[in-house]
Amino acid sequence: MDERYSRQILFNGIGEEGQRRLLAARVLIVGCGALGSAHSESLARAGVGRLRIVDRDFVEPSNLQRQTLFTESDAEKRLPKAIAAANHLREINSEIEVEPHILDVNHSTIEQLLNDCDVVIDGTDNFATRYLINDACVKHNRSWIYGAAVGSYGVTMTIRPNTTACLRCVFEEAPPPASAPTCDTAGVIMPIINVVASVQVTEALKLLTGNINDLHNSLLQFDVWRNETRAVNPGGPRPDCETCGLRLFSTLEATAKDFAAVLCGRNAVQISPVAPTRLDFPTLAERLRNSGDVKFNEYLLRFRTKDFELTVFQDARSIVSGTDQIATARSVYAKYIGN
Ligand SMILES: [Zn+2]
């Protein structure tokens, strides 16, 4: 341990005791896209002992510009991001435990995922999942580190339930989709990803090593193109906050409408089955072969028709590409996969 982590142990804030704490820690990384790539690589190199990585998607060529853990070969094989990430992280550091989950983080999965984790890092791309993380972390008293980037702008905040403001204290409601730039309209450059992810990872290291007084305690915003940095004090927990004040965890309750989600910037919709199931790919492929082009590997099945492409995971969760309309995606899913 001393040789591998020697430069980090020499650093005052960490030392031998801090390194031991890192090796004993478990971190949940929600989403392994651009931010999640940076989080997981940095934490693996730092020697955080257990990384639980959750992602619902697979690697595509358009990811490679900023999702630094992935390679052309991952995109060619359409590997699930969680699996591709775990493969590379194990090459980077074989001494830690990497636990990949090909899963949609939703009301039925989040609480179990964070159950035995010390810190949660946000690598998602949408407010719905962030409110879900916020609800679960406040309910179970786990610290989590919000982060987002679009264009050349990024923002981050560290949330410690009952001590700091939570995400809902600061953003009572998600900005309406049309008013905020999203990856659909604005694109994103990699440097801002690295800035936001670096601050998030540093905060995680402080939390895990008990350096609470060194946390930045602000809503930090950066624009690396316009050369602007801003730190706003988010204040403490708000007594009237629905989440941390009133402890109403609305996103953790299931409703049928939660089972479809438009995917940011993808012209695609994710459909999840209402009841858990396990698909047999060879059988499904046989059934679909007359309706279009079918290919499958160990993790997913890809089915292409003239207008749509379906990527089907083993639990029957599917990504329907070629539409951003939930109703259209639902009917494509019902037609080929089932209800
Ligand atoms: Zn709150």
Coordinates of C-alpha atoms and ligand atoms in Angstrom, one line a residue:
M1 CA 0.0 0.0 0.0
D2 CA 2.8 2.4 0.9
E3 CA 4.5 2.4 -2.5
R4 CA 1.3 2.6 -4.7
Y5 CA -0.3 5.4 -2.7
S6 CA 3.0 7.0 -1.4
R7 CA 2.4 10.5 -3.0
Q8 CA -1.1 10.6 -1.6
I9 CA 0.0 9.5 1.8
L10 CA 2.6 12.3 1.8
F11 CA -0.3 14.8 1.3
N12 CA -1.2 16.3 4.7
G13 CA -4.9 16.0 4.4
I14 CA -4.7 12.2 3.8
G15 CA -1.7 10.5 5.5
E16 CA -1.6 6.8 6.4
E17 CA -4.8 7.0 8.5
G18 CA -6.7 8.7 5.6
Q19 CA -5.4 6.1 3.1
R20 CA -6.6 3.3 5.4
R21 CA -10.0 4.9 5.5
L22 CA -10.2 5.2 1.7
L23 CA -9.3 1.5 1.4
A24 CA -12.1 0.6 3.8
A25 CA -14.7 2.8 2.1
R26 CA -17.5 2.1 -0.4
V27 CA -18.7 4.7 -2.8
L28 CA -21.8 4.6 -5.0
I29 CA -21.3 6.2 -8.4
V30 CA -24.7 6.8 -10.0
G31 CA -24.3 7.1 -13.8
C32 CA -21.1 6.2 -15.6
G33 CA -21.1 8.7 -18.5
A34 CA -18.7 11.6 -18.7
L35 CA -18.7 12.6 -15.0
G36 CA -18.9 9.0 -13.8
S37 CA -15.9 8.0 -15.9
A38 CA -13.9 10.7 -14.2
H39 CA -15.2 9.9 -10.8
S40 CA -14.6 6.2 -11.0
E41 CA -11.1 6.5 -12.5
S42 CA -10.0 9.0 -9.9
L43 CA -11.4 7.1 -7.0
A44 CA -9.9 3.8 -8.3
R45 CA -6.5 5.4 -8.6
A46 CA -6.9 6.9 -5.1
G47 CA -7.5 3.5 -3.7
V48 CA -11.1 3.7 -2.6
G49 CA -11.6 0.1 -1.7
R50 CA -15.1 -0.6 -3.1
L51 CA -16.7 1.2 -6.0
R52 CA -20.3 0.4 -6.9
I53 CA -21.0 1.7 -10.4
V54 CA -24.5 1.9 -11.7
D55 CA -25.5 2.7 -15.3
R56 CA -28.4 1.9 -17.5
D57 CA -26.8 2.5 -20.9
F58 CA -24.3 1.1 -23.4
V59 CA -21.2 2.7 -25.0
E60 CA -21.7 4.5 -28.3
P61 CA -19.2 6.3 -30.6
S62 CA -20.6 9.8 -29.6
N63 CA -19.5 9.1 -26.0
L64 CA -15.8 8.8 -26.7
Q65 CA -15.2 12.6 -26.9
R66 CA -15.7 13.0 -23.2
Q67 CA -16.3 9.6 -21.5
T68 CA -12.7 8.9 -20.8
L69 CA -12.9 5.4 -19.5
F70 CA -14.3 4.0 -22.8
T71 CA -12.6 2.9 -26.0
E72 CA -13.6 2.4 -29.6
S73 CA -13.7 -1.3 -29.0
D74 CA -16.3 -0.8 -26.2
A75 CA -18.4 1.2 -28.6
E76 CA -18.1 -1.4 -31.3
K77 CA -19.2 -4.2 -29.0
R78 CA -21.9 -1.9 -27.5
L79 CA -20.8 -3.0 -24.0
P80 CA -23.0 -1.8 -21.1
K81 CA -21.1 1.2 -19.6
A82 CA -21.0 -0.4 -16.2
I83 CA -19.3 -3.5 -17.6
A84 CA -16.9 -1.6 -19.8
A85 CA -16.0 0.7 -16.9
A86 CA -15.4 -2.2 -14.5
N87 CA -13.1 -3.9 -17.1
H88 CA -10.9 -0.8 -17.4
L89 CA -11.0 0.0 -13.6
R90 CA -9.8 -3.5 -12.8
E91 CA -6.8 -2.9 -15.2
I92 CA -6.1 0.4 -13.5
N93 CA -6.3 -1.0 -9.9
S94 CA -6.6 -4.7 -9.3
E95 CA -6.5 -4.3 -5.6
I96 CA -9.9 -2.7 -5.2
E97 CA -13.4 -4.2 -5.6
V98 CA -15.4 -2.9 -8.5
E99 CA -19.1 -3.8 -8.5
P100 CA -20.9 -3.0 -11.8
H101 CA -24.7 -2.9 -12.0
I102 CA -26.5 -2.6 -15.4
L103 CA -29.6 -1.0 -13.9
D104 CA -31.9 1.9 -14.1
V105 CA -31.7 3.9 -10.8
N106 CA -35.3 4.4 -9.8
H107 CA -37.5 4.2 -6.7
S108 CA -37.2 0.4 -6.5
T109 CA -33.4 0.2 -6.7
I110 CA -31.9 3.3 -5.1
E111 CA -32.3 2.5 -1.5
Q112 CA -30.7 -0.9 -1.8
L113 CA -27.9 0.5 -3.9
L114 CA -26.9 3.1 -1.3
N115 CA -27.6 0.9 1.7
D116 CA -24.0 0.1 2.7
C117 CA -22.2 3.0 0.9
D118 CA -20.4 5.8 2.7
V119 CA -20.8 8.5 0.0
V120 CA -22.8 8.8 -3.2
I121 CA -21.5 10.7 -6.2
D122 CA -23.9 12.1 -8.9
G123 CA -22.8 11.2 -12.4
T124 CA -26.4 11.4 -13.9
D125 CA -27.7 13.7 -16.5
N126 CA -31.2 14.5 -15.3
F127 CA -33.0 16.2 -12.4
A128 CA -35.5 13.3 -11.9
T129 CA -32.7 11.0 -10.9
R130 CA -31.0 13.7 -8.7
Y131 CA -34.2 14.2 -6.7
L132 CA -34.4 10.5 -6.3
I133 CA -30.8 10.4 -5.0
N134 CA -31.5 13.4 -2.8
D135 CA -34.6 11.8 -1.3
A136 CA -32.9 8.5 -0.6
C137 CA -29.7 10.1 0.9
V138 CA -31.7 12.4 3.2
K139 CA -33.9 9.5 4.3
H140 CA -30.9 7.3 5.0
N141 CA -28.6 10.1 6.2
R142 CA -25.9 9.6 3.5
S143 CA -23.8 12.5 2.1
W144 CA -23.9 12.9 -1.6
I145 CA -22.2 15.2 -4.1
Y146 CA -24.3 16.8 -6.8
G147 CA -22.6 17.6 -10.1
A148 CA -23.8 18.6 -13.6
A149 CA -22.2 20.0 -16.8
V150 CA -23.5 21.3 -20.1
G151 CA -21.7 23.3 -22.7
S152 CA -18.8 24.9 -20.9
Y153 CA -20.8 25.4 -17.7
G154 CA -20.8 23.2 -14.6
V155 CA -22.1 23.2 -11.1
T156 CA -21.6 21.2 -8.0
M157 CA -22.7 21.1 -4.4
T158 CA -22.0 18.7 -1.5
I159 CA -25.1 17.7 0.5
R160 CA -24.9 16.5 4.1
P161 CA -28.4 15.7 5.3
N162 CA -29.5 17.7 8.3
T163 CA -26.3 19.8 8.2
T164 CA -26.3 21.5 4.9
A165 CA -29.1 22.5 2.5
C166 CA -30.3 19.6 0.3
L167 CA -30.9 19.7 -3.4
R168 CA -34.6 20.4 -2.9
C169 CA -33.8 23.3 -0.5
V170 CA -31.8 25.0 -3.4
F171 CA -33.9 23.9 -6.4
E172 CA -37.4 23.4 -5.2
E173 CA -38.4 22.2 -8.7
A174 CA -36.5 21.0 -11.7
P175 CA -36.0 23.7 -14.3
P176 CA -38.6 23.2 -17.1
P177 CA -36.9 21.2 -19.8
A178 CA -37.3 24.0 -22.4
S179 CA -35.7 26.7 -20.3
A180 CA -32.5 25.1 -19.4
P181 CA -29.9 24.1 -21.9
T182 CA -29.6 20.3 -22.2
C183 CA -27.2 18.1 -24.0
D184 CA -29.7 18.2 -26.8
T185 CA -29.2 21.8 -27.6
A186 CA -25.9 22.9 -26.2
G187 CA -23.5 20.1 -26.4
V188 CA -20.7 19.8 -23.9
I189 CA -16.9 20.0 -23.9
M190 CA -14.7 17.7 -21.9
P191 CA -12.7 20.3 -19.8
I192 CA -15.8 21.3 -17.8
I193 CA -16.5 17.6 -17.1
N194 CA -13.0 17.4 -15.6
V195 CA -13.4 20.5 -13.5
V196 CA -16.7 19.5 -12.0
A197 CA -15.7 15.8 -11.5
S198 CA -12.4 16.9 -9.8
V199 CA -14.2 19.1 -7.3
Q200 CA -16.7 16.3 -6.6
V201 CA -13.9 13.7 -6.1
T202 CA -12.0 16.0 -3.8
E203 CA -15.1 16.5 -1.7
A204 CA -15.5 12.7 -1.6
L205 CA -11.9 12.3 -0.4
K206 CA -12.5 14.9 2.3
L207 CA -15.7 13.2 3.5
L208 CA -14.2 9.7 3.4
T209 CA -11.1 10.8 5.4
G210 CA -13.1 12.8 7.9
N211 CA -11.8 16.3 6.8
I212 CA -15.2 17.8 7.1
N213 CA -13.9 21.3 7.9
D214 CA -12.3 21.5 4.4
L215 CA -15.5 21.0 2.4
H216 CA -16.3 24.0 0.2
N217 CA -19.8 24.5 1.6
S218 CA -21.2 26.2 -1.5
L219 CA -23.1 25.9 -4.7
L220 CA -20.0 26.2 -6.9
Q221 CA -20.4 27.2 -10.6
F222 CA -17.9 27.4 -13.3
D223 CA -17.8 28.4 -16.9
V224 CA -14.5 27.4 -18.4
W225 CA -15.1 29.2 -21.7
R226 CA -16.3 32.5 -20.3
N227 CA -13.7 32.3 -17.5
E228 CA -16.2 32.7 -14.7
T229 CA -16.3 31.1 -11.3
R230 CA -19.0 31.7 -8.7
A231 CA -19.6 30.3 -5.2
V232 CA -23.0 30.9 -3.7
N233 CA -23.7 30.1 0.0
P234 CA -26.7 27.7 -0.1
G235 CA -27.5 28.2 3.6
G236 CA -28.6 25.5 6.0
P237 CA -31.5 23.0 5.8
R238 CA -34.8 24.8 5.2
P239 CA -37.5 23.8 7.7
D240 CA -40.2 24.1 5.0
C241 CA -38.2 21.9 2.6
E242 CA -40.3 19.0 1.4
T243 CA -37.4 16.6 1.6
C244 CA -35.2 17.5 4.5
G245 CA -37.6 19.6 6.5
L246 CA -40.9 17.7 6.1
R247 CA -39.3 14.4 5.2
L248 CA -41.7 13.6 2.4
F249 CA -39.8 11.4 0.0
S250 CA -42.2 11.6 -2.9
T251 CA -39.8 10.2 -5.6
L252 CA -39.3 7.0 -3.6
E253 CA -42.9 6.1 -4.2
A254 CA -43.8 4.1 -7.3
T255 CA -46.2 5.1 -9.9
A256 CA -46.7 3.5 -13.3
K257 CA -45.6 6.6 -15.1
D258 CA -42.1 6.3 -13.8
F259 CA -41.4 3.3 -16.0
A260 CA -40.7 5.4 -19.2
A261 CA -38.1 8.1 -19.5
V262 CA -36.9 10.2 -22.4
L263 CA -33.1 10.0 -22.6
C264 CA -31.2 13.2 -22.8
G265 CA -29.9 14.1 -26.2
R266 CA -30.5 10.7 -27.7
N267 CA -33.8 10.7 -29.6
A268 CA -34.5 7.7 -27.5
V269 CA -36.9 6.5 -24.7
Q270 CA -36.2 4.0 -22.0
I271 CA -39.0 1.6 -21.2
S272 CA -38.8 -0.6 -18.1
P273 CA -41.1 -3.6 -17.6
V274 CA -43.6 -3.2 -14.8
A275 CA -42.7 -6.6 -13.3
P276 CA -39.1 -7.9 -13.1
T277 CA -38.4 -10.6 -15.6
R278 CA -35.4 -12.4 -17.1
L279 CA -35.2 -12.7 -20.9
D280 CA -33.7 -15.6 -22.9
F281 CA -32.0 -13.8 -25.8
P282 CA -31.7 -16.8 -28.2
T283 CA -35.5 -17.3 -27.9
L284 CA -36.3 -13.6 -28.3
A285 CA -33.9 -13.3 -31.2
E286 CA -35.6 -16.2 -33.0
R287 CA -39.0 -14.6 -32.5
L288 CA -37.8 -11.2 -33.8
R289 CA -35.8 -12.5 -36.8
N290 CA -38.6 -12.1 -39.3
S291 CA -39.3 -8.5 -38.3
G292 CA -35.8 -7.0 -38.6
D293 CA -32.1 -7.3 -37.9
V294 CA -31.2 -9.0 -34.6
K295 CA -27.9 -9.3 -32.8
F296 CA -27.1 -10.1 -29.2
N297 CA -24.2 -10.6 -26.8
E298 CA -24.0 -11.6 -23.2
Y299 CA -25.5 -8.4 -21.9
L300 CA -27.9 -7.0 -24.5
L301 CA -29.9 -7.7 -27.6
R302 CA -30.1 -5.2 -30.4
F303 CA -33.1 -5.2 -32.8
R304 CA -33.4 -2.9 -35.8
T305 CA -36.4 -2.2 -37.9
K306 CA -36.8 0.4 -40.6
D307 CA -37.7 3.2 -38.2
F308 CA -36.6 2.1 -34.8
E309 CA -33.8 0.4 -33.0
L310 CA -34.3 -1.4 -29.7
T311 CA -31.6 -2.2 -27.3
V312 CA -33.0 -4.8 -24.9
F313 CA -31.3 -5.7 -21.6
Q314 CA -31.7 -9.1 -19.8
D315 CA -34.2 -7.7 -17.3
A316 CA -36.4 -6.6 -20.4
R317 CA -35.6 -3.0 -19.9
S318 CA -35.2 -1.5 -23.3
I319 CA -34.0 1.7 -25.0
V320 CA -36.1 2.6 -28.0
S321 CA -34.1 4.8 -30.4
G322 CA -35.7 6.7 -33.2
T323 CA -38.2 8.6 -31.2
D324 CA -38.4 11.0 -28.2
Q325 CA -42.1 10.3 -27.7
I326 CA -43.0 8.1 -24.8
A327 CA -46.3 6.9 -26.4
T328 CA -44.5 5.9 -29.6
A329 CA -41.8 4.1 -27.7
R330 CA -44.3 2.2 -25.5
S331 CA -46.2 0.9 -28.6
V332 CA -42.9 -0.2 -30.3
Y333 CA -42.0 -2.0 -27.0
A334 CA -45.4 -3.6 -26.7
K335 CA -45.3 -4.8 -30.3
Y336 CA -41.9 -6.5 -30.2
I337 CA -41.1 -7.2 -26.6
G338 CA -44.3 -7.4 -24.7
N339 CA -46.0 -5.5 -21.9
Ligands
ZN1 ZN -33.9 20.4 1.9

